Amino acid sequence: MKQPARAPFATALSVCVLVLTLVVTGTAVRSLLGRPGPATAGGSPGAGRHWVNTWTGMPQLTEPANLPPAPYTGDKSVLVDTTLRQTVRVTAGGHRIRLRFSNAYGDTPLPLTAVTVALPQGGKAGVSGVEPGSLRRVTFAGRDSATVPVGAQVVSDDLDFDLRAGTELTVTAYTARGQASLALTSHPGSRTTSYLVHGDHTRDLDLSGAAAVDHWYLLSDVEVLAPGGTRAVAVVGDSLTDGRGSTTNGNDRWPDQFFDRLHSRPDTSGVAVLNQAAGGNRVLNDGLGPNVLARLDRDVLSRSGVAWLILFEGVNDIGTADATVEAQRAVTDDLIAGYQQIVVRAHALGIRVYGATLTPFGGNAAYDDAAGRREASRQRVNAWIRTPGHFDAVIDFDRAVRDPSAPDRLRPGLQVGDWLHLDPQGYGVLASAVPEGLFRAKG
């Protein structure tokens, strides 16, 4: 049977309606997918803005020697009825911020009773006073208090607070009940002074009679709502990056001095630098903090706004492996395989990975061996790092600080005396060895 004469027109009309429906639907889907997530329950980040980590402190389980002093640590609890005030240096600026508190290593819930932020007195690191008029209350889902579950973190509500890149921020937290165990999450290698005092003093301009400790506790991140082109570089390392040998309250670790260089140039002034290092850390095995392969997701891949990763770690893996041919061959093989894993996982999220060569440890009592087997491992690992195609770029820290007349050792004037760690001048040499051209932040 023949179709009616109007069938071609009806068919064409149906096709047009279908196409129009697909176009409208596709546009709606793209709109939904491209829509920025909310900054708070009642707002959005704003056109072209996104959250970027501006400061980080790698969470660790606090060792007994690094717990708060008495009376802030008891037999079975810590920080009961205690105010903790600490300062951190931010590396990206903005007008809205939020905080993250970590209970990663706690085996009991962590109750936060009250939290405030402020500008430190005189803009200095490691001071107990804050600038009058700068105090702001921090809330969590609209409430003053929050409880961080075991193994978890809590993100504060965002709040209006003007911060400039390179300035200090004071964070004060009070916990009335404290943590009901000694499994406290912290970053012991703060190289920055914090303060403890009993009672709720979160709104005080200064903490009179407070106990001073050179550790960070509980706080793990500060984020800033930044322009869309702002990006962060995460630095993964051990004590050489955490800053052993640097000046307490001096902000002269090599990542700090590297940030200073970036910030002095207009084309890199929008780059945040995140120090995700810990003394004694290793790539392959747990030490002080989990191994890099275990913490990569937490400390790098999940951090807000990370576009680059500098990997400067492996000395502790080589130095703690037995100084035998078999053990050193195994650790170098495993280190190289571990580096490859890190690159693959970071590349999956579009993060460029820069490999830094391992610096000398000749003369160090713990790591140097008479047969030179660990030095041979370091040389083999460095040769692999330098080989084109393994990393997106190479940062040659070894060449920057080794003694030309004794390449297995650091230059004498750059180290603190243990032939492993550098002094502030040595860290400045490392900072200068990082090519600025590897980092470009869009305005």
Short mmCIF file of C-alpha atoms in Angstrom, two decimals:
data_model
loop_
_atom_site.label_atom_id
_atom_site.label_comp_id
_atom_site.label_asym_id
_atom_site.label_seq_id
_atom_site.Cartn_x
_atom_site.Cartn_y
_atom_site.Cartn_z
CA MET A 1 0.00 0.00 0.00
CA LYS A 2 1.31 3.49 -0.86
CA GLN A 3 1.99 5.99 1.89
CA PRO A 4 -0.03 9.23 1.87
CA ALA A 5 1.54 12.16 0.01
CA ARG A 6 2.19 14.03 3.24
CA ALA A 7 4.45 11.25 4.63
CA PRO A 8 7.77 12.79 3.39
CA PHE A 9 6.93 16.07 5.06
CA ALA A 10 5.91 14.32 8.31
CA THR A 11 9.09 12.25 8.25
CA ALA A 12 11.23 15.32 7.69
CA LEU A 13 9.44 17.13 10.47
CA SER A 14 10.01 14.23 12.84
CA VAL A 15 13.71 14.18 11.97
CA CYS A 16 13.99 17.93 12.60
CA VAL A 17 12.26 17.58 15.96
CA LEU A 18 14.57 14.70 16.90
CA VAL A 19 17.68 16.65 15.90
CA LEU A 20 16.49 19.73 17.80
CA THR A 21 15.79 17.56 20.84
CA LEU A 22 19.29 16.07 20.68
CA VAL A 23 20.89 19.51 20.31
CA VAL A 24 18.96 20.91 23.28
CA THR A 25 19.66 17.82 25.38
CA GLY A 26 23.35 17.84 24.46
CA THR A 27 23.61 21.52 25.31
CA ALA A 28 21.98 20.89 28.68
CA VAL A 29 24.30 17.99 29.42
CA ARG A 30 27.35 20.03 28.48
CA SER A 31 26.08 22.83 30.67
CA LEU A 32 25.67 20.49 33.61
CA LEU A 33 29.07 18.90 33.09
CA GLY A 34 30.79 22.24 32.72
CA ARG A 35 29.07 23.89 35.65
CA PRO A 36 31.42 24.66 38.56
CA GLY A 37 30.69 22.91 41.83
CA PRO A 38 29.28 24.90 44.73
CA ALA A 39 31.62 26.68 47.11
CA THR A 40 29.01 26.45 49.85
CA ALA A 41 25.48 25.15 50.12
CA GLY A 42 24.23 28.55 49.03
CA GLY A 43 26.75 29.71 46.46
CA SER A 44 29.22 28.86 43.71
CA PRO A 45 32.91 29.59 43.18
CA GLY A 46 32.18 32.22 40.55
CA ALA A 47 33.12 32.39 36.91
CA GLY A 48 36.64 31.17 36.20
CA ARG A 49 37.51 30.41 39.82
CA HIS A 50 38.36 27.12 41.49
CA TRP A 51 39.70 25.75 44.74
CA VAL A 52 43.48 25.37 44.99
CA ASN A 53 45.53 24.10 47.90
CA THR A 54 47.67 26.97 49.15
CA TRP A 55 49.33 25.14 52.07
CA THR A 56 49.72 21.50 53.05
CA GLY A 57 51.32 19.56 55.88
CA MET A 58 51.68 15.83 55.24
CA PRO A 59 49.72 13.98 57.98
CA GLN A 60 51.69 11.55 60.12
CA LEU A 61 51.15 9.50 63.25
CA THR A 62 52.74 11.47 66.09
CA GLU A 63 55.65 9.63 67.70
CA PRO A 64 55.72 9.63 71.53
CA ALA A 65 58.60 12.13 71.60
CA ASN A 66 56.63 14.55 69.42
CA LEU A 67 53.36 14.51 71.38
CA PRO A 68 52.37 17.77 73.11
CA PRO A 69 54.20 18.27 76.42
CA ALA A 70 52.53 17.67 79.77
CA PRO A 71 49.92 18.60 80.84
CA TYR A 72 48.53 18.59 77.30
CA THR A 73 49.20 14.86 76.91
CA GLY A 74 47.82 12.49 79.53
CA ASP A 75 48.01 8.74 79.99
CA LYS A 76 45.14 7.98 77.63
CA SER A 77 44.19 11.26 75.98
CA VAL A 78 45.69 14.34 74.38
CA LEU A 79 44.76 18.03 74.00
CA VAL A 80 41.91 17.89 76.54
CA ASP A 81 40.51 21.40 77.18
CA THR A 82 43.29 22.80 74.99
CA THR A 83 43.63 25.67 72.55
CA LEU A 84 46.18 25.11 69.78
CA ARG A 85 47.43 28.11 67.79
CA GLN A 86 49.69 27.64 64.78
CA THR A 87 50.87 29.62 61.77
CA VAL A 88 51.28 28.45 58.17
CA ARG A 89 52.61 30.17 55.06
CA VAL A 90 50.22 30.22 52.13
CA THR A 91 51.46 30.17 48.53
CA ALA A 92 48.40 31.29 46.55
CA GLY A 93 46.21 34.27 47.32
CA GLY A 94 42.49 34.90 47.23
CA HIS A 95 39.50 36.30 49.06
CA ARG A 96 37.84 33.07 50.23
CA ILE A 97 39.46 30.21 52.12
CA ARG A 98 38.61 26.91 53.77
CA LEU A 99 40.50 24.56 56.07
CA ARG A 100 40.96 20.80 56.30
CA PHE A 101 41.61 18.99 59.58
CA SER A 102 42.88 15.42 59.54
CA ASN A 103 42.30 12.47 61.85
CA ALA A 104 44.10 10.13 59.46
CA TYR A 105 45.92 8.26 62.22
CA GLY A 106 43.45 8.65 65.05
CA ASP A 107 41.81 5.56 66.48
CA THR A 108 39.11 7.64 68.20
CA PRO A 109 36.99 10.52 66.86
CA LEU A 110 38.55 13.99 67.01
CA PRO A 111 36.16 16.66 68.37
CA LEU A 112 36.81 20.26 67.30
CA THR A 113 34.89 22.61 69.58
CA ALA A 114 35.82 25.98 68.04
CA VAL A 115 38.15 27.24 65.30
CA THR A 116 39.22 30.73 64.23
CA VAL A 117 41.57 32.18 61.64
CA ALA A 118 43.46 35.46 61.77
CA LEU A 119 46.52 37.26 60.51
CA PRO A 120 49.53 36.77 62.80
CA GLN A 121 50.96 39.71 64.68
CA GLY A 122 53.39 41.55 62.44
CA GLY A 123 52.76 39.02 59.69
CA LYS A 124 55.38 36.75 61.27
CA ALA A 125 55.65 32.97 61.41
CA GLY A 126 55.58 31.20 64.75
CA VAL A 127 54.09 34.01 66.86
CA SER A 128 51.30 33.61 69.43
CA GLY A 129 49.61 36.97 68.81
CA VAL A 130 47.23 37.98 66.03
CA GLU A 131 46.41 41.29 64.41
CA PRO A 132 43.44 43.09 66.02
CA GLY A 133 40.34 43.03 63.84
CA SER A 134 41.53 40.07 61.73
CA LEU A 135 39.92 37.22 63.72
CA ARG A 136 37.21 35.24 61.89
CA ARG A 137 35.09 32.35 63.13
CA VAL A 138 35.35 29.09 61.15
CA THR A 139 32.23 26.95 60.79
CA PHE A 140 31.45 23.42 59.65
CA ALA A 141 28.09 22.96 57.93
CA GLY A 142 27.07 26.19 59.63
CA ARG A 143 28.08 25.03 63.10
CA ASP A 144 30.95 26.13 65.32
CA SER A 145 32.00 22.56 66.11
CA ALA A 146 32.72 19.37 64.20
CA THR A 147 33.84 15.84 64.92
CA VAL A 148 36.40 14.26 62.59
CA PRO A 149 35.73 10.51 62.30
CA VAL A 150 38.47 7.93 62.72
CA GLY A 151 40.76 7.97 59.69
CA ALA A 152 38.90 10.84 58.05
CA GLN A 153 39.21 14.56 57.46
CA VAL A 154 36.74 17.41 57.71
CA VAL A 155 36.52 20.43 55.43
CA SER A 156 35.31 23.72 56.88
CA ASP A 157 32.77 26.01 55.31
CA ASP A 158 34.47 28.59 53.13
CA LEU A 159 34.69 32.10 54.52
CA ASP A 160 35.59 35.56 53.31
CA PHE A 161 39.21 36.20 54.22
CA ASP A 162 41.77 38.14 52.21
CA LEU A 163 45.10 36.36 51.81
CA ARG A 164 48.10 37.31 49.73
CA ALA A 165 50.46 34.67 48.39
CA GLY A 166 53.53 34.29 50.59
CA THR A 167 51.89 35.58 53.78
CA GLU A 168 51.25 33.82 57.07
CA LEU A 169 47.88 32.62 58.35
CA THR A 170 47.10 31.87 62.00
CA VAL A 171 44.74 28.97 62.71
CA THR A 172 43.51 28.49 66.28
CA ALA A 173 41.55 25.40 67.32
CA TYR A 174 40.02 24.45 70.66
CA THR A 175 39.00 20.94 71.63
CA ALA A 176 37.12 20.67 74.93
CA ARG A 177 37.20 16.87 75.20
CA GLY A 178 40.47 16.33 73.36
CA GLN A 179 41.28 13.09 71.60
CA ALA A 180 40.54 10.03 73.74
CA SER A 181 43.79 8.26 72.83
CA LEU A 182 47.41 9.09 72.05
CA ALA A 183 47.00 8.35 68.33
CA LEU A 184 47.30 11.97 67.27
CA THR A 185 47.66 13.14 63.66
CA SER A 186 50.34 15.78 63.14
CA HIS A 187 53.23 17.00 61.05
CA PRO A 188 56.17 16.99 63.50
CA GLY A 189 58.71 18.57 61.12
CA SER A 190 56.97 21.93 61.01
CA ARG A 191 60.09 24.05 61.57
CA THR A 192 57.47 26.48 62.89
CA THR A 193 56.46 27.23 66.49
CA SER A 194 52.93 26.47 67.68
CA TYR A 195 51.30 27.26 71.04
CA LEU A 196 49.19 25.33 73.56
CA VAL A 197 47.13 26.64 76.47
CA HIS A 198 44.24 25.25 78.53
CA GLY A 199 40.75 26.65 78.00
CA ASP A 200 39.04 28.17 74.98
CA HIS A 201 41.23 31.05 73.79
CA THR A 202 40.37 30.88 70.11
CA ARG A 203 39.27 34.55 70.14
CA ASP A 204 42.16 35.91 72.20
CA LEU A 205 44.57 38.36 70.59
CA ASP A 206 47.48 36.66 72.34
CA LEU A 207 48.03 33.47 74.32
CA SER A 208 49.61 34.46 77.57
CA GLY A 209 51.53 31.70 79.35
CA ALA A 210 51.17 29.27 76.43
CA ALA A 211 53.57 26.37 75.92
CA ALA A 212 55.60 26.55 72.71
CA VAL A 213 56.19 23.46 70.53
CA ASP A 214 57.82 23.19 67.12
CA HIS A 215 55.20 20.91 65.57
CA TRP A 216 51.94 21.22 63.64
CA TYR A 217 48.93 19.22 64.85
CA LEU A 218 45.54 18.36 63.30
CA LEU A 219 45.58 20.91 60.46
CA SER A 220 46.47 19.35 57.08
CA ASP A 221 45.41 21.83 54.38
CA VAL A 222 44.39 25.37 53.60
CA GLU A 223 42.58 26.00 50.31
CA VAL A 224 41.88 29.27 48.55
CA LEU A 225 39.30 30.15 45.91
CA ALA A 226 41.66 31.31 43.18
CA PRO A 227 41.49 32.51 39.57
CA GLY A 228 40.94 29.72 37.07
CA GLY A 229 44.56 29.75 35.84
CA THR A 230 46.06 29.24 39.30
CA ARG A 231 47.75 25.85 39.64
CA ALA A 232 49.85 24.07 42.26
CA VAL A 233 53.05 22.06 42.20
CA ALA A 234 53.22 19.29 44.80
CA VAL A 235 56.69 18.41 46.08
CA VAL A 236 57.07 14.85 47.34
CA GLY A 237 60.16 14.18 49.40
CA ASP A 238 61.84 13.31 52.68
CA SER A 239 63.72 15.35 55.30
CA LEU A 240 65.68 17.22 52.62
CA THR A 241 62.39 18.70 51.42
CA ASP A 242 60.74 18.83 54.85
CA GLY A 243 63.58 21.16 55.78
CA ARG A 244 65.85 19.49 58.29
CA GLY A 245 68.70 21.96 58.75
CA SER A 246 66.55 24.96 57.85
CA THR A 247 65.75 27.83 60.23
CA THR A 248 62.83 27.48 62.63
CA ASN A 249 60.22 30.11 61.68
CA GLY A 250 62.50 31.18 58.81
CA ASN A 251 60.66 29.61 55.88
CA ASP A 252 63.95 28.79 54.16
CA ARG A 253 63.40 25.17 53.18
CA TRP A 254 64.14 24.69 49.49
CA PRO A 255 60.41 24.64 48.50
CA ASP A 256 59.99 27.97 50.34
CA GLN A 257 62.92 29.51 48.50
CA PHE A 258 61.69 28.01 45.24
CA PHE A 259 58.28 29.63 45.85
CA ASP A 260 60.01 32.97 46.46
CA ARG A 261 61.65 32.68 43.03
CA LEU A 262 58.38 31.79 41.31
CA HIS A 263 56.52 34.58 43.07
CA SER A 264 59.09 37.16 41.94
CA ARG A 265 58.26 36.53 38.27
CA PRO A 266 54.95 37.67 36.72
CA ASP A 267 54.63 34.57 34.53
CA THR A 268 54.89 32.16 37.51
CA SER A 269 53.51 34.28 40.35
CA GLY A 270 50.25 32.31 40.29
CA VAL A 271 51.86 28.95 41.11
CA ALA A 272 51.20 27.48 44.57
CA VAL A 273 53.89 25.25 46.09
CA LEU A 274 52.75 22.35 48.30
CA ASN A 275 55.37 20.71 50.50
CA GLN A 276 54.29 17.08 50.90
CA ALA A 277 57.45 15.76 52.53
CA ALA A 278 58.36 14.11 55.82
CA GLY A 279 61.62 13.23 57.49
CA GLY A 280 62.58 9.57 57.11
CA ASN A 281 60.02 8.98 54.36
CA ARG A 282 60.63 6.36 51.68
CA VAL A 283 59.21 5.53 48.27
CA LEU A 284 58.84 1.79 48.80
CA ASN A 285 58.42 1.10 52.51
CA ASP A 286 56.76 2.84 55.43
CA GLY A 287 59.00 4.83 57.73
CA LEU A 288 58.02 8.15 59.27
CA GLY A 289 54.72 8.28 57.46
CA PRO A 290 53.44 5.91 54.78
CA ASN A 291 55.53 5.15 51.71
CA VAL A 292 55.07 7.35 48.65
CA LEU A 293 53.27 4.67 46.65
CA ALA A 294 50.70 4.42 49.46
CA ARG A 295 50.28 8.15 50.06
CA LEU A 296 50.35 9.40 46.47
CA ASP A 297 46.56 9.53 46.11
CA ARG A 298 46.07 11.30 49.43
CA ASP A 299 48.94 13.77 49.22
CA VAL A 300 49.07 14.60 45.50
CA LEU A 301 46.37 13.21 43.25
CA SER A 302 43.49 14.38 45.45
CA ARG A 303 44.89 17.82 46.26
CA SER A 304 43.04 20.74 44.71
CA GLY A 305 44.56 22.37 41.63
CA VAL A 306 47.73 20.26 41.31
CA ALA A 307 49.22 20.45 37.79
CA TRP A 308 52.83 19.40 38.48
CA LEU A 309 54.66 16.97 40.75
CA ILE A 310 58.32 17.19 41.72
CA LEU A 311 59.58 13.81 42.99
CA PHE A 312 62.73 14.08 45.10
CA GLU A 313 62.90 10.91 47.14
CA GLY A 314 64.81 7.63 47.32
CA VAL A 315 67.89 8.32 49.46
CA ASN A 316 66.26 6.71 52.50
CA ASP A 317 65.31 3.63 50.46
CA ILE A 318 68.93 3.16 49.37
CA GLY A 319 70.40 4.10 52.75
CA THR A 320 68.26 1.71 54.80
CA ALA A 321 68.76 -1.28 52.49
CA ASP A 322 71.63 -3.59 53.39
CA ALA A 323 74.95 -2.68 51.79
CA THR A 324 75.17 -5.94 49.88
CA VAL A 325 75.23 -6.42 46.13
CA GLU A 326 71.94 -8.32 46.18
CA ALA A 327 70.07 -5.88 48.46
CA GLN A 328 71.26 -2.83 46.56
CA ARG A 329 70.39 -4.35 43.19
CA ALA A 330 66.91 -5.14 44.49
CA VAL A 331 66.28 -1.68 45.96
CA THR A 332 67.40 0.13 42.81
CA ASP A 333 65.24 -2.10 40.61
CA ASP A 334 62.27 -1.52 42.92
CA LEU A 335 62.88 2.22 43.13
CA ILE A 336 62.88 2.57 39.36
CA ALA A 337 59.70 0.51 39.13
CA GLY A 338 58.17 2.68 41.85
CA TYR A 339 59.05 5.86 39.98
CA GLN A 340 57.37 4.44 36.89
CA GLN A 341 54.21 3.74 38.89
CA ILE A 342 54.14 7.30 40.19
CA VAL A 343 54.50 8.73 36.69
CA VAL A 344 51.73 6.51 35.28
CA ARG A 345 49.31 7.36 38.07
CA ALA A 346 49.99 11.09 37.88
CA HIS A 347 49.78 11.18 34.08
CA ALA A 348 46.34 9.57 34.28
CA LEU A 349 45.13 12.81 35.87
CA GLY A 350 47.07 15.11 33.55
CA ILE A 351 49.78 15.92 36.12
CA ARG A 352 53.28 16.43 34.74
CA VAL A 353 56.02 14.70 36.76
CA TYR A 354 59.53 16.11 37.19
CA GLY A 355 62.21 13.81 38.57
CA ALA A 356 64.92 15.25 40.83
CA THR A 357 68.25 13.45 41.06
CA LEU A 358 69.30 12.13 44.48
CA THR A 359 71.91 14.18 46.31
CA PRO A 360 75.14 12.70 47.75
CA PHE A 361 75.49 11.17 51.21
CA GLY A 362 79.18 10.25 51.20
CA GLY A 363 80.58 10.73 54.72
CA ASN A 364 77.21 10.17 56.42
CA ALA A 365 77.68 7.71 59.28
CA ALA A 366 74.42 5.85 58.68
CA TYR A 367 74.25 5.62 54.87
CA ASP A 368 77.81 5.66 53.53
CA ASP A 369 79.42 2.20 53.27
CA ALA A 370 83.07 1.36 52.81
CA ALA A 371 82.49 -0.69 49.65
CA GLY A 372 80.56 2.15 48.01
CA ARG A 373 77.60 -0.06 47.12
CA ARG A 374 74.98 2.45 48.19
CA GLU A 375 76.77 5.18 46.23
CA ALA A 376 76.72 2.90 43.18
CA SER A 377 72.96 2.51 43.67
CA ARG A 378 72.52 6.27 43.85
CA GLN A 379 74.48 6.68 40.63
CA ARG A 380 72.40 4.02 38.88
CA VAL A 381 69.13 5.59 40.00
CA ASN A 382 70.30 9.05 38.96
CA ALA A 383 71.35 7.74 35.54
CA TRP A 384 67.81 6.39 35.09
CA ILE A 385 66.25 9.68 36.21
CA ARG A 386 68.40 11.60 33.74
CA THR A 387 67.49 9.34 30.82
CA PRO A 388 65.10 11.21 28.50
CA GLY A 389 61.56 9.91 28.39
CA HIS A 390 61.30 8.63 31.94
CA PHE A 391 60.09 11.92 33.45
CA ASP A 392 58.54 14.95 31.81
CA ALA A 393 61.67 16.86 32.85
CA VAL A 394 64.71 16.38 35.07
CA ILE A 395 65.86 18.64 37.93
CA ASP A 396 69.52 17.89 38.61
CA PHE A 397 69.90 18.50 42.34
CA ASP A 398 72.89 16.15 42.47
CA ARG A 399 74.87 18.29 40.05
CA ALA A 400 73.88 21.47 41.90
CA VAL A 401 75.21 20.55 45.36
CA ARG A 402 77.85 17.85 44.93
CA ASP A 403 81.51 18.59 45.56
CA PRO A 404 83.25 18.71 42.15
CA SER A 405 86.42 17.26 43.68
CA ALA A 406 84.53 14.47 45.49
CA PRO A 407 81.24 13.84 43.63
CA ASP A 408 80.01 11.32 46.20
CA ARG A 409 79.87 14.12 48.80
CA LEU A 410 78.03 17.37 49.29
CA ARG A 411 79.93 20.63 49.01
CA PRO A 412 81.22 21.22 52.55
CA GLY A 413 79.88 24.76 52.84
CA LEU A 414 76.31 23.72 52.04
CA GLN A 415 75.65 20.98 54.61
CA VAL A 416 74.90 20.94 58.33
CA GLY A 417 77.66 18.52 59.38
CA ASP A 418 76.04 15.11 58.84
CA TRP A 419 76.91 15.04 55.11
CA LEU A 420 73.28 14.33 54.27
CA HIS A 421 71.22 17.41 55.08
CA LEU A 422 71.74 20.92 53.73
CA ASP A 423 71.76 24.27 55.47
CA PRO A 424 69.64 27.24 54.31
CA GLN A 425 72.30 28.25 51.80
CA GLY A 426 72.36 24.72 50.41
CA TYR A 427 68.58 24.70 50.18
CA GLY A 428 68.83 27.94 48.26
CA VAL A 429 71.11 26.21 45.75
CA LEU A 430 68.47 23.49 45.29
CA ALA A 431 65.78 26.12 44.80
CA SER A 432 67.88 27.86 42.15
CA ALA A 433 68.40 24.58 40.30
CA VAL A 434 64.70 24.19 39.48
CA PRO A 435 64.05 25.63 36.00
CA GLU A 436 61.31 28.24 36.23
CA GLY A 437 60.28 27.50 32.65
CA LEU A 438 58.74 24.21 33.75
CA PHE A 439 55.88 26.09 35.40
CA ARG A 440 53.47 28.39 33.69
CA ALA A 441 50.26 29.49 35.39
CA LYS A 442 47.55 31.10 33.29
CA GLY A 443 46.33 34.40 34.57
#
